[in-house]
Coordinates of C-alpha atoms in Angstrom, one line a residue:
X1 CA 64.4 44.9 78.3
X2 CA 66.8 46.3 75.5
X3 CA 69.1 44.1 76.2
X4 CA 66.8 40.4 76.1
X5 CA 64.8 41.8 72.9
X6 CA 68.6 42.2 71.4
X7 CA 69.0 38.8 72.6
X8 CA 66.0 37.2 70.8
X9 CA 63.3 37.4 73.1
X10 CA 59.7 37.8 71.9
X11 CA 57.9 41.2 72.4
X12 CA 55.1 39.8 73.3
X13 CA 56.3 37.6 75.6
X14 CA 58.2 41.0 77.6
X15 CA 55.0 42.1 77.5
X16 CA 53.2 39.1 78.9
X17 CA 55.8 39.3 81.6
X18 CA 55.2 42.8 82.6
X19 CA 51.5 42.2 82.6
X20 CA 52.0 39.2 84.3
X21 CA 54.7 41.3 87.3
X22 CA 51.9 44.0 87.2
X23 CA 48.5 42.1 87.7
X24 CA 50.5 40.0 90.4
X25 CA 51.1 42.7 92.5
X26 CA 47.7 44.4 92.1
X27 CA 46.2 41.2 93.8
X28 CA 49.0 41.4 96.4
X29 CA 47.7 44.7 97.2
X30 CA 43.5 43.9 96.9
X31 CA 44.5 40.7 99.4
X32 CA 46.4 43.1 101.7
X33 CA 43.5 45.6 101.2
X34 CA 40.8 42.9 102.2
X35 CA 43.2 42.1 105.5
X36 CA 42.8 46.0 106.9
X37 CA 39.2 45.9 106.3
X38 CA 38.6 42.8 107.6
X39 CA 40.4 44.3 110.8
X40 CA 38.9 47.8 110.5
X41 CA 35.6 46.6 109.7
X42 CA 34.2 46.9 113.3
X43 CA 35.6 50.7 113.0
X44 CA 34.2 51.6 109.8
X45 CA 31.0 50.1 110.8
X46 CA 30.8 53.0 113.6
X47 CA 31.4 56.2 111.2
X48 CA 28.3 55.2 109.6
X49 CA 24.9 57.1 110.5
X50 CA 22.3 54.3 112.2
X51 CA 19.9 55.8 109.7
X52 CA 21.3 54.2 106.6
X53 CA 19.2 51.6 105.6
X54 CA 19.9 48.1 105.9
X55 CA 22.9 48.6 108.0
X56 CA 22.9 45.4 109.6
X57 CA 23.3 44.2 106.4
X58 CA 26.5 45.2 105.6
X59 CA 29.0 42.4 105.4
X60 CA 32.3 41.3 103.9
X61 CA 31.1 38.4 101.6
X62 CA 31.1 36.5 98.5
X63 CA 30.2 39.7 96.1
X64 CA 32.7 41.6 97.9
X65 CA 35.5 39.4 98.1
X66 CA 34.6 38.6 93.8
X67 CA 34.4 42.5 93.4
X68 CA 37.7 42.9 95.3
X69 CA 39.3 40.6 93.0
X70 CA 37.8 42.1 90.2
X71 CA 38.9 45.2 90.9
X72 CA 42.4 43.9 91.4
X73 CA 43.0 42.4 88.2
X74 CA 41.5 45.2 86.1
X75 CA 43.8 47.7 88.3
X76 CA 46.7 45.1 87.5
X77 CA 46.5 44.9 83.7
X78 CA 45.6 48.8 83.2
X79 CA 48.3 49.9 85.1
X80 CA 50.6 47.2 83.8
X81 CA 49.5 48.1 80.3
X82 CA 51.2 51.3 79.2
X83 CA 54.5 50.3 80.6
X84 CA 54.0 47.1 78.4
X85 CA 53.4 49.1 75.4
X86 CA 56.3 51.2 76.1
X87 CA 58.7 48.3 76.0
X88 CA 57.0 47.0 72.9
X89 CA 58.4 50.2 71.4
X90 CA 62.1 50.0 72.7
X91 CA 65.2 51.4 69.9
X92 CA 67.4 49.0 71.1
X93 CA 70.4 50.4 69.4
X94 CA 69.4 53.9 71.4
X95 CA 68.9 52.2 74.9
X96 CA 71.6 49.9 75.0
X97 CA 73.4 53.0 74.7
X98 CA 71.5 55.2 77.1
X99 CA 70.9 53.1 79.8
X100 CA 74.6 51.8 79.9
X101 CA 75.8 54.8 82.0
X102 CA 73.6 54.2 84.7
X103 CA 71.5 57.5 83.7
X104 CA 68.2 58.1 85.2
X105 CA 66.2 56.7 81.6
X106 CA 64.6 58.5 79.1
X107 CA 63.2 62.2 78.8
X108 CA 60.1 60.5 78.1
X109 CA 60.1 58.0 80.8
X110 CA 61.1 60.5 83.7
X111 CA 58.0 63.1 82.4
X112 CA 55.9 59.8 82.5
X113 CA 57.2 59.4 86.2
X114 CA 57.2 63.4 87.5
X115 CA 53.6 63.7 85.4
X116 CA 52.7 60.8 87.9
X117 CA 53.7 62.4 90.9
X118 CA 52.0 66.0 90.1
X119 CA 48.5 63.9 89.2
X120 CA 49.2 62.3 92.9
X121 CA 49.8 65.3 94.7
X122 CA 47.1 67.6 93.0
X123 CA 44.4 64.9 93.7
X124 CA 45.9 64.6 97.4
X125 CA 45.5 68.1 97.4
X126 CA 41.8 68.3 96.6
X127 CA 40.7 65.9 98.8
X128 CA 42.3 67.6 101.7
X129 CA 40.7 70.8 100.5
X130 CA 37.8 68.8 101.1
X131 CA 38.5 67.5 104.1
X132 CA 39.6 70.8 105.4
X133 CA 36.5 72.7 104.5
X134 CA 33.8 69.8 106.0
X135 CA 35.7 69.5 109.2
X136 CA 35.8 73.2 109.7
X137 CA 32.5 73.4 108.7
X138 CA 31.6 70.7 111.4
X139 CA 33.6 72.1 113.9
X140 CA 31.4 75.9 113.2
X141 CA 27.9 73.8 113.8
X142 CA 28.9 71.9 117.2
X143 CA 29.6 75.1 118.2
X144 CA 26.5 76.9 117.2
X145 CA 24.1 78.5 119.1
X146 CA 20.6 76.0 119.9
X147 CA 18.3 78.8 120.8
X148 CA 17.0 76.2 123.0
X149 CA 18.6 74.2 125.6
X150 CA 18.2 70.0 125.2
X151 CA 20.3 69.2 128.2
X152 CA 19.0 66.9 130.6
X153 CA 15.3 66.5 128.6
X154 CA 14.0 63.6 127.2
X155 CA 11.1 63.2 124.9
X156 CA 8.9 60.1 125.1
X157 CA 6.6 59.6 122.4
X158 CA 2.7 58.5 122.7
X159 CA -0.2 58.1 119.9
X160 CA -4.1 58.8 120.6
X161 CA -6.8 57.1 118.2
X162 CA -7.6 58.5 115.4
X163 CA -11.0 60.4 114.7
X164 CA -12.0 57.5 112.6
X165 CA -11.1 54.8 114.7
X166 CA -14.2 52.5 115.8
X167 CA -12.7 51.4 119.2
X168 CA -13.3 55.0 120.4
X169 CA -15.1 58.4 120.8
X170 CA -12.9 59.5 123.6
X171 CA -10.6 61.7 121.4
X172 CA -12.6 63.2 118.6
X173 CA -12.2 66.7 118.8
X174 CA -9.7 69.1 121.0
X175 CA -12.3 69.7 123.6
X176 CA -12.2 65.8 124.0
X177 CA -8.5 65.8 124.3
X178 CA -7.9 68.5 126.7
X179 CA -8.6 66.7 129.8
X180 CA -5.9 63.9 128.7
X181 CA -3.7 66.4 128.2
X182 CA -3.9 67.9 131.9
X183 CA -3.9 64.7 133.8
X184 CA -1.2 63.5 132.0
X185 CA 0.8 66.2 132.3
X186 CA 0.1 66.6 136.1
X187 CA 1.0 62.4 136.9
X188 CA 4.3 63.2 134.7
X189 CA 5.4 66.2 137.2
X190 CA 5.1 63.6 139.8
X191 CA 7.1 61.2 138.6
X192 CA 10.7 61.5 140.5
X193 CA 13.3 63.7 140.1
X194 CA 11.0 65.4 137.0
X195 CA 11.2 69.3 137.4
X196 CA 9.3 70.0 134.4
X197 CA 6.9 68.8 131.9
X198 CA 5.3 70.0 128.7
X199 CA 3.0 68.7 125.6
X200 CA 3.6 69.0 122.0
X201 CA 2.7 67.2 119.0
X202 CA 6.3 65.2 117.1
X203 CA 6.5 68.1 115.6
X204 CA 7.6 69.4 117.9
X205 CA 10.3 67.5 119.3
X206 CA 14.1 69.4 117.9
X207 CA 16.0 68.4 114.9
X208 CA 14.0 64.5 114.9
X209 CA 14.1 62.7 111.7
X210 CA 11.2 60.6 112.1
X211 CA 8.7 62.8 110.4
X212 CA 10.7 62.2 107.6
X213 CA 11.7 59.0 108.2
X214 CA 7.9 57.7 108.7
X215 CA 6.7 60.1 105.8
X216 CA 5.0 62.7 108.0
X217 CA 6.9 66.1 106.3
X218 CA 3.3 67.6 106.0
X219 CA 2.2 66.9 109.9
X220 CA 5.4 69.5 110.3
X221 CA 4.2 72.0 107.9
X222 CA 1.4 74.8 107.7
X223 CA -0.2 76.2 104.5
X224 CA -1.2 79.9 105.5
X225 CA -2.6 83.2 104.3
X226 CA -1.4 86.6 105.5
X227 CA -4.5 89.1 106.9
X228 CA -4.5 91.8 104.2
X229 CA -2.1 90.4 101.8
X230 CA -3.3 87.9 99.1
X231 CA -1.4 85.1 98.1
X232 CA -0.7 84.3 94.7
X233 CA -2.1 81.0 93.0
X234 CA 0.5 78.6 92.7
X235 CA 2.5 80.1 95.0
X236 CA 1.4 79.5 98.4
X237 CA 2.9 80.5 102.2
X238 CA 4.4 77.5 104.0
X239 CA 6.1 77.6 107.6
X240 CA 6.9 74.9 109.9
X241 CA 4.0 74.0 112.5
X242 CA 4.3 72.4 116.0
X243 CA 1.5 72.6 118.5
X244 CA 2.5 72.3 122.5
X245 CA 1.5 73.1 125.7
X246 CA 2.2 76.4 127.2
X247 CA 4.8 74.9 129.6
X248 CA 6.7 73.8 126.3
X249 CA 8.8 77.1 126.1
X250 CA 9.8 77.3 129.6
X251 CA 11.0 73.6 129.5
X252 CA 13.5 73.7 126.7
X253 CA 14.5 77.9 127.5
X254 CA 12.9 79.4 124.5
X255 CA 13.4 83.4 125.7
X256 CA 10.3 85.4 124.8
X257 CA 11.1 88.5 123.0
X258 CA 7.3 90.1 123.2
X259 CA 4.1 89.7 123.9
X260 CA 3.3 86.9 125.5
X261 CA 2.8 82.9 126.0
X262 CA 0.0 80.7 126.1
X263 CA -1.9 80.5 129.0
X264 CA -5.1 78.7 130.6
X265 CA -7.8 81.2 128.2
X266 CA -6.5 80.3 125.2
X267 CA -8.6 77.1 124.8
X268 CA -10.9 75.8 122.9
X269 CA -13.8 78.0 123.0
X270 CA -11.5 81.2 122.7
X271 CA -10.3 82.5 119.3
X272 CA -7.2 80.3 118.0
X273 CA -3.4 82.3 119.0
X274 CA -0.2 81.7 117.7
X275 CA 3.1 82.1 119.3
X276 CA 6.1 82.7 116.4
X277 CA 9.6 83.2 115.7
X278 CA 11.7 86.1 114.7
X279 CA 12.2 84.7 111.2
X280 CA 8.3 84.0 110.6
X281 CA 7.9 87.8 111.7
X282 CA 10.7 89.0 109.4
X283 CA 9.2 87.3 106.2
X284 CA 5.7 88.7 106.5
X285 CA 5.6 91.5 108.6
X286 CA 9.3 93.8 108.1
X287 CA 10.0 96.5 110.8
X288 CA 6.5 95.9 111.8
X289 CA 5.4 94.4 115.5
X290 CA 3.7 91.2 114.5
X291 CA 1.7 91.3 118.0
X292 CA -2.0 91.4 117.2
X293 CA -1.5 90.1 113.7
X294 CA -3.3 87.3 112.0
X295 CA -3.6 84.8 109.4
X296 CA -5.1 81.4 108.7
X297 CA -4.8 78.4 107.2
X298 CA -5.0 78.6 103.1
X299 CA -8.4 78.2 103.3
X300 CA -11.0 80.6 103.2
X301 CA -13.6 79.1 105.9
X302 CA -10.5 78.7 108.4
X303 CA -10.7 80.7 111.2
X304 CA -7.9 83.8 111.8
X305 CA -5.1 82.5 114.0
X306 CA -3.6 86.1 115.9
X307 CA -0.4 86.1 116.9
X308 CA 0.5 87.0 121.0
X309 CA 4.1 86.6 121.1
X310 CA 7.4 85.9 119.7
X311 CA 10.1 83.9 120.7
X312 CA 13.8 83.9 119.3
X313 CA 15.3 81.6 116.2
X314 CA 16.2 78.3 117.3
X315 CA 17.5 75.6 115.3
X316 CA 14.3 73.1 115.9
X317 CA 14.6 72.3 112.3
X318 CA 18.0 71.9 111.2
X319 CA 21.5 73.3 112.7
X320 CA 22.0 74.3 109.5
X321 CA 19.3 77.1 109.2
X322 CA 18.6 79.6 112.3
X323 CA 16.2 81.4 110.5
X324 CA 13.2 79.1 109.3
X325 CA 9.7 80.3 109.4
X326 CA 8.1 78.7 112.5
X327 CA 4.3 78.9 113.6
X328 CA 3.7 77.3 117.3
X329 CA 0.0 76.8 118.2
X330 CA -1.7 75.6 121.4
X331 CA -2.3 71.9 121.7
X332 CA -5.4 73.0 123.4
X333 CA -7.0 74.3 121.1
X334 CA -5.6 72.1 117.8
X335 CA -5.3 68.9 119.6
X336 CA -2.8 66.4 118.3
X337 CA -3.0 62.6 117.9
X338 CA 1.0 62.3 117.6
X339 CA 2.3 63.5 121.1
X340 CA 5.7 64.1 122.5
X341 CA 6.1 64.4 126.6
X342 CA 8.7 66.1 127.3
X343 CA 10.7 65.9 130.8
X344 CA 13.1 67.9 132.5
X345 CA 15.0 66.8 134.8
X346 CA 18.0 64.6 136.1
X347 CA 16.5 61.3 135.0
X348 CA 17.7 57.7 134.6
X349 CA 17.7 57.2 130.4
X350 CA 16.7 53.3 131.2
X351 CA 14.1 53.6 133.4
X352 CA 12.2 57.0 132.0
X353 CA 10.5 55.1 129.1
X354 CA 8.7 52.3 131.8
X355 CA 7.7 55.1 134.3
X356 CA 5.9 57.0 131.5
X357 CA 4.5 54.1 130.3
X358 CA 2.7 53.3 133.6
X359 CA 1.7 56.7 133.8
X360 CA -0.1 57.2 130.4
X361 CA -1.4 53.7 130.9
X362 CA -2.8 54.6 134.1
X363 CA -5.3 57.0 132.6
X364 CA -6.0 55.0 129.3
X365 CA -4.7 51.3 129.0
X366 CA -4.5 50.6 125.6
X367 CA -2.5 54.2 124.4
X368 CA 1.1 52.7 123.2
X369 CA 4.4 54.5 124.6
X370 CA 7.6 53.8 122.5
X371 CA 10.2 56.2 121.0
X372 CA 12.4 57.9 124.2
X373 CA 15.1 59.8 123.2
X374 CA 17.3 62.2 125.2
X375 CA 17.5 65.4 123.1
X376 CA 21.3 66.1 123.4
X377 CA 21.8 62.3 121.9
X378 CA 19.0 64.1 119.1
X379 CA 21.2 66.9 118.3
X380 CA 24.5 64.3 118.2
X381 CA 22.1 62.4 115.9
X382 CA 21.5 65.1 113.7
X383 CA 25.1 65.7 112.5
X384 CA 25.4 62.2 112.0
X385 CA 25.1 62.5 108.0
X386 CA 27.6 65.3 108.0
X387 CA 29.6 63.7 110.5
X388 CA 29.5 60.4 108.5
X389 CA 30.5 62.8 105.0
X390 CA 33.6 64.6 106.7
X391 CA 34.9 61.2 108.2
X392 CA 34.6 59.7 104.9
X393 CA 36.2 62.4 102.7
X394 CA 39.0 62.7 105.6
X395 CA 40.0 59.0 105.3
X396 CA 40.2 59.1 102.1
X397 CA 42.2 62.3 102.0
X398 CA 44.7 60.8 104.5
X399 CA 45.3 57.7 102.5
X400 CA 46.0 60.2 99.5
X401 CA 48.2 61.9 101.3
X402 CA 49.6 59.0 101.9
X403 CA 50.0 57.3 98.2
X404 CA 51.7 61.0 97.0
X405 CA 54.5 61.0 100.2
X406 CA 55.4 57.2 99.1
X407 CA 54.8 58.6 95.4
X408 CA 57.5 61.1 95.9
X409 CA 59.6 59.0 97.7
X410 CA 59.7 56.3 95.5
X411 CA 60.3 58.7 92.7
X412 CA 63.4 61.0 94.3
X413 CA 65.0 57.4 95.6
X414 CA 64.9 55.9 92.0
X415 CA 66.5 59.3 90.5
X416 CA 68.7 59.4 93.6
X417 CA 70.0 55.8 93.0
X418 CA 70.3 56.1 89.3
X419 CA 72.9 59.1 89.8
X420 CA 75.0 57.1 92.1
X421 CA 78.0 57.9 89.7
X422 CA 77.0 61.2 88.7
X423 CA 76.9 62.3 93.0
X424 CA 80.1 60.3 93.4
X425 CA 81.6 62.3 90.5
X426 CA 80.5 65.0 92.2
X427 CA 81.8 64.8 95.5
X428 CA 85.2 63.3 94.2
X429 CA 85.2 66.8 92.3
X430 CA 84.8 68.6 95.7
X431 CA 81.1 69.1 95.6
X432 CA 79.9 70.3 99.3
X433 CA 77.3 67.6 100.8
X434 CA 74.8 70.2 101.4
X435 CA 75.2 71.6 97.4
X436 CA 74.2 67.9 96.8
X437 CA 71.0 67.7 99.4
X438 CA 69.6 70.8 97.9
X439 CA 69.9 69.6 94.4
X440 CA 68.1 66.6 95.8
X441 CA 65.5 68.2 97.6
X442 CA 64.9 71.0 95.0
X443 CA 63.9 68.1 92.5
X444 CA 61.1 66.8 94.8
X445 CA 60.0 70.2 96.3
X446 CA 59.4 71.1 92.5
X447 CA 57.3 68.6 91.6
X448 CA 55.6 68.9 94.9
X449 CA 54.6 72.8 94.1
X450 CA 53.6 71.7 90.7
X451 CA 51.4 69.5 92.3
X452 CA 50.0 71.9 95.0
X453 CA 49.4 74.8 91.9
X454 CA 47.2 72.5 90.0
X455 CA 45.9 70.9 93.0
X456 CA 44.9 74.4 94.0
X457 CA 42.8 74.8 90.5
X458 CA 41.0 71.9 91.0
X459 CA 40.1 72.5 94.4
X460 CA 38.7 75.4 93.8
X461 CA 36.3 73.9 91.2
X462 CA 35.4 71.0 93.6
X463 CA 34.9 73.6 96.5
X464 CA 32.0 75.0 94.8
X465 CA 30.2 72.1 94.1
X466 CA 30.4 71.0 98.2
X467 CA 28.7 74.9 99.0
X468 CA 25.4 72.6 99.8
X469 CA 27.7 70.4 102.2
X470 CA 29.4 73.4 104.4
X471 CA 28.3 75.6 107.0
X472 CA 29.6 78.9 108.5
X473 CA 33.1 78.5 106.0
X474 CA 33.1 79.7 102.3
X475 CA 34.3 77.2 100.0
X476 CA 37.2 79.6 98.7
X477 CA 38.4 79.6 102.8
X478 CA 42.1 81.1 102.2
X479 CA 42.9 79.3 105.8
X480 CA 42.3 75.7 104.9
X481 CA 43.1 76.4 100.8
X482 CA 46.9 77.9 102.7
X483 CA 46.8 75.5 105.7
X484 CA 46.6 72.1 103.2
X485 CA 49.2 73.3 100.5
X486 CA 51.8 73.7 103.1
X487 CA 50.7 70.3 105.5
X488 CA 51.5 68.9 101.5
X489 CA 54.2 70.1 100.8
X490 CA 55.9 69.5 104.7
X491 CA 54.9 65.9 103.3
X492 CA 56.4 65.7 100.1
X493 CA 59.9 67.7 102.1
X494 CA 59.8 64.8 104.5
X495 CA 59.6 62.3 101.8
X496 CA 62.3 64.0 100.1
X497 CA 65.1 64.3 102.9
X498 CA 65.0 60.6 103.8
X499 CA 66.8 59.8 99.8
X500 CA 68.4 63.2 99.7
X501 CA 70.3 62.2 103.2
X502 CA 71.3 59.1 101.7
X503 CA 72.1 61.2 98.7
X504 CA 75.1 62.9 100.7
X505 CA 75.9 59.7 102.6
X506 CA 77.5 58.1 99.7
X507 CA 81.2 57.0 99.9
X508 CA 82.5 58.7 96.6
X509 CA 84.9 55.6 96.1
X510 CA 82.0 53.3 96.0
X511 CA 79.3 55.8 94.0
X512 CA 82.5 55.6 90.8
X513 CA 82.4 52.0 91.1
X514 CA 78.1 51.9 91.1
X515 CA 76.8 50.9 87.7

């Protein structure tokens, strides 16, 4: 560039051409870009959750394509920018004589370059941390104990009328329902190869997102006052609610840690029981046995609900959170217009949905059945946001890694070719090869561990914000924070050896000839 200013040329046409070099190669790289997704399209398409809206939606068209290009040419010409401005500001009389000797630029220039490198590897760096922590953090909740076994069940979902409804008085009250409930439950133990069946309201069916989805949160939650213990206005009790049958317990191996279940007196003419969890015990009534304790809904004409057993934590509402309030009531005595059957056994997953269907249909014609779900493909479901998050975050940390191994490279084999002479020199003055590999390798390996230290800093800030995000890990984990500063800087030592070994390659004859 010194030497065609010196020459006459126009600065702003040097810089036109560097812009011109730098925007080209930006769209080089957003075509090449649009080429892998086309290709991985079909793949990315799988890492995301069926539950994002509008999925099949999702295409690569004409806003993309203009956005990609876009994106290109601003990339191009801010990138291409600050190199143009730098040769705007050229001493020509200085550079001519700098860069005659074939030195390696600048002081300025090779900051700019190693500043470049340490940016790469400390955001490579924090996105691995990232990536680290979610992936343990997914790998702790596969693992985790259900408290409840959804192997080989499948829920199939039904509605009743409501009270309202004109077309029928059949299922006004709970009284009403109960003998649907029975026969229902008796033609679905029949069915083949079904060893066990149970009731419950949607509620009740493990880790679902349809109450949300269909904006039924407060079918799923119970209001509540404590016998003997007032509670503040404004601040009321609330506990998640299912109602089921008493066979619902056995059916998904809920162990019972006292008192007892519900059985065939607690219906509706006897005085409403409750069956709860260890957690819903431990909130309200600490070191005390919560057998033969009561409450009621947070209203004052409500009848007292006692409690007659409890059962251990499960995770029915998130894997997340083990110990969440839960209040279980018999359908029998609450009825339910939302219902979940729920079948054990070795069943066929394509041919459960019809056979319940006829069944239900057999003893009312015009009740709909839709929604079967297996509940192990419910609890696969359920990590699918996470899932989606970790897979995300990794890819992105891989290609990261990626950009700051070529980053290194590229920067080591441009210093390593611009002291040519200065290596032959060297090894003409009976330098050992290895003397020059380290010198080599020390340069990259430096700018790697400055990389990694503020890397480190950074992570450590992002880690905090992600504490929503991660389960059973802390975000300061010393394992993954250790574990992803060395897998960098193994990365940045690879990068280093392949210019380094051509480094100590070089014929000292032809390094005092190189220019």
């Amino acid at each position: 560039m010194a030497v065609r200013q010196a020459l006459g040329a126009a600065r702003k046409r040097l810089m036109s051409q560097l812009l011109t070099e730098s925007v080209l190669l930006s769209l080089l790289g957003g075509i090449a870009g649009l080429a892998i997704l086309f290709s991985a399209k079909g793949y990315l398409l799988r890492l995301v959750p069926d539950s994002l809206p509008r999925l099949n939606e999702i295409s690569i068209n004409l806003p993309v394509l203009l956005f990609a290009l876009g994106a290109s040419i601003v990339t191009g010409a801010i990138f291409g920018l600050v190199p143009a401005l730098q040769a705007d500001r050229l001493d020509l009389t200085h550079m001519l004589k700098q860069e005659g000797r074939g030195s390696t630029g600048s002081g300025e220039q090779a900051r700019t370059r190693r500043i470049l490198v340490v940016i790469e590897f400390a955001l490579s760096l924090v996105l691995m941390v990232a990536a680290g922590l979610l992936m343990r953090s997914f790998r702790d909740l596969v693992n985790v104990r259900l408290g409840f076994s959804p192997q080989n069940v499948t829920a199939v979902r039904t509605r009743l009328p409501e009270p309202n409804d004109p077309k029928t008085d059949t299922y006004r009250t709970a009284a009403q329902e109960a003998p649907f409930f029975r026969e229902l439950l008796r033609r679905n133990r029949a069915l083949p190869k079904v060893e066990e069946a149970a009731l419950g309201d949607t509620a009740s069916i493990p880790l679902d997102e349809s109450l949300r989805d269909l904006k039924l949160i407060s079918e799923g939650q119970f209001l509540f006052t404590v016998e003997g213990r007032d509670i503040q206005r404004g601040e009321p009790a609330v506990a998640e609610r299912s109602s089921v049958t008493p066979e619902y317990f056995h059916l998904l191996k809920m162990p019972l840690l006292r008192g007892r279940l519900f059985d065939d007196s607690d219906n509706d003419k006897a005085s409403q029981v409750a069956v709860i969890n260890e957690a819903f015990a431990r909130s309200y009534w600490p070191n005390q046995n919560p057998i033969g304790k009561r409450f009621r809904k947070a209203r004052t004409d409500s009848p007292w609900i006692t409690v007659v057993g409890l059962i251990a934590n499960a995770r029915t509402e998130s894997l997340a959170k083990a110990g969440v309030p839960k209040i279980y009531l018999d359908l029998y005595q609450t009825g339910g217009k939302r219902l979940a059957m729920f079948l054990r056994g070795d069943l066929d997953a394509a041919s459960i949905p019809g056979e319940v269907r006829e069944q239900v249909q057999s003893v009312d014609p015009t009740l709909p059945v839709f929604g079967a779900q297996m509940l192990n493909e419910t609890v696969v479901a359920s990590l699918a946001e996470r899932r989606f998050s970790m897979e995300i975050v990794a890819l992105f940390a891989l290609t990261a890694l990626l950009l700051a191994g070529l980053g290194i490279y590229g920067v080591i084999s441009y210093l390593v070719s611009e002291r040519t002479h200065e290596i032959g020199i060297r090894l003409a003055l009976g330098a050992e090869r290895r003397s020059i590999l380290q010198m080599v390798m020390r340069q990259g390996l430096g700018l790697a561990i400055a990389g990694a230290a503020v890397g480190l800093v950074a992570a450590l800030i992002v880690s905090h914000l992600m504490t929503g995000l991660l389960y059973g890990v802390r975000p300061t984990d010393p394992l993954t924070f250790a574990g992803v500063a060395l897998l960098l800087i193994g990365v940045a030592l690879l990068a280093c050896y392949i210019p380094a070994r051509r480094a100590i390659r070089v014929d000292p004859l032809v390094a005092l000839r190189h220019e």
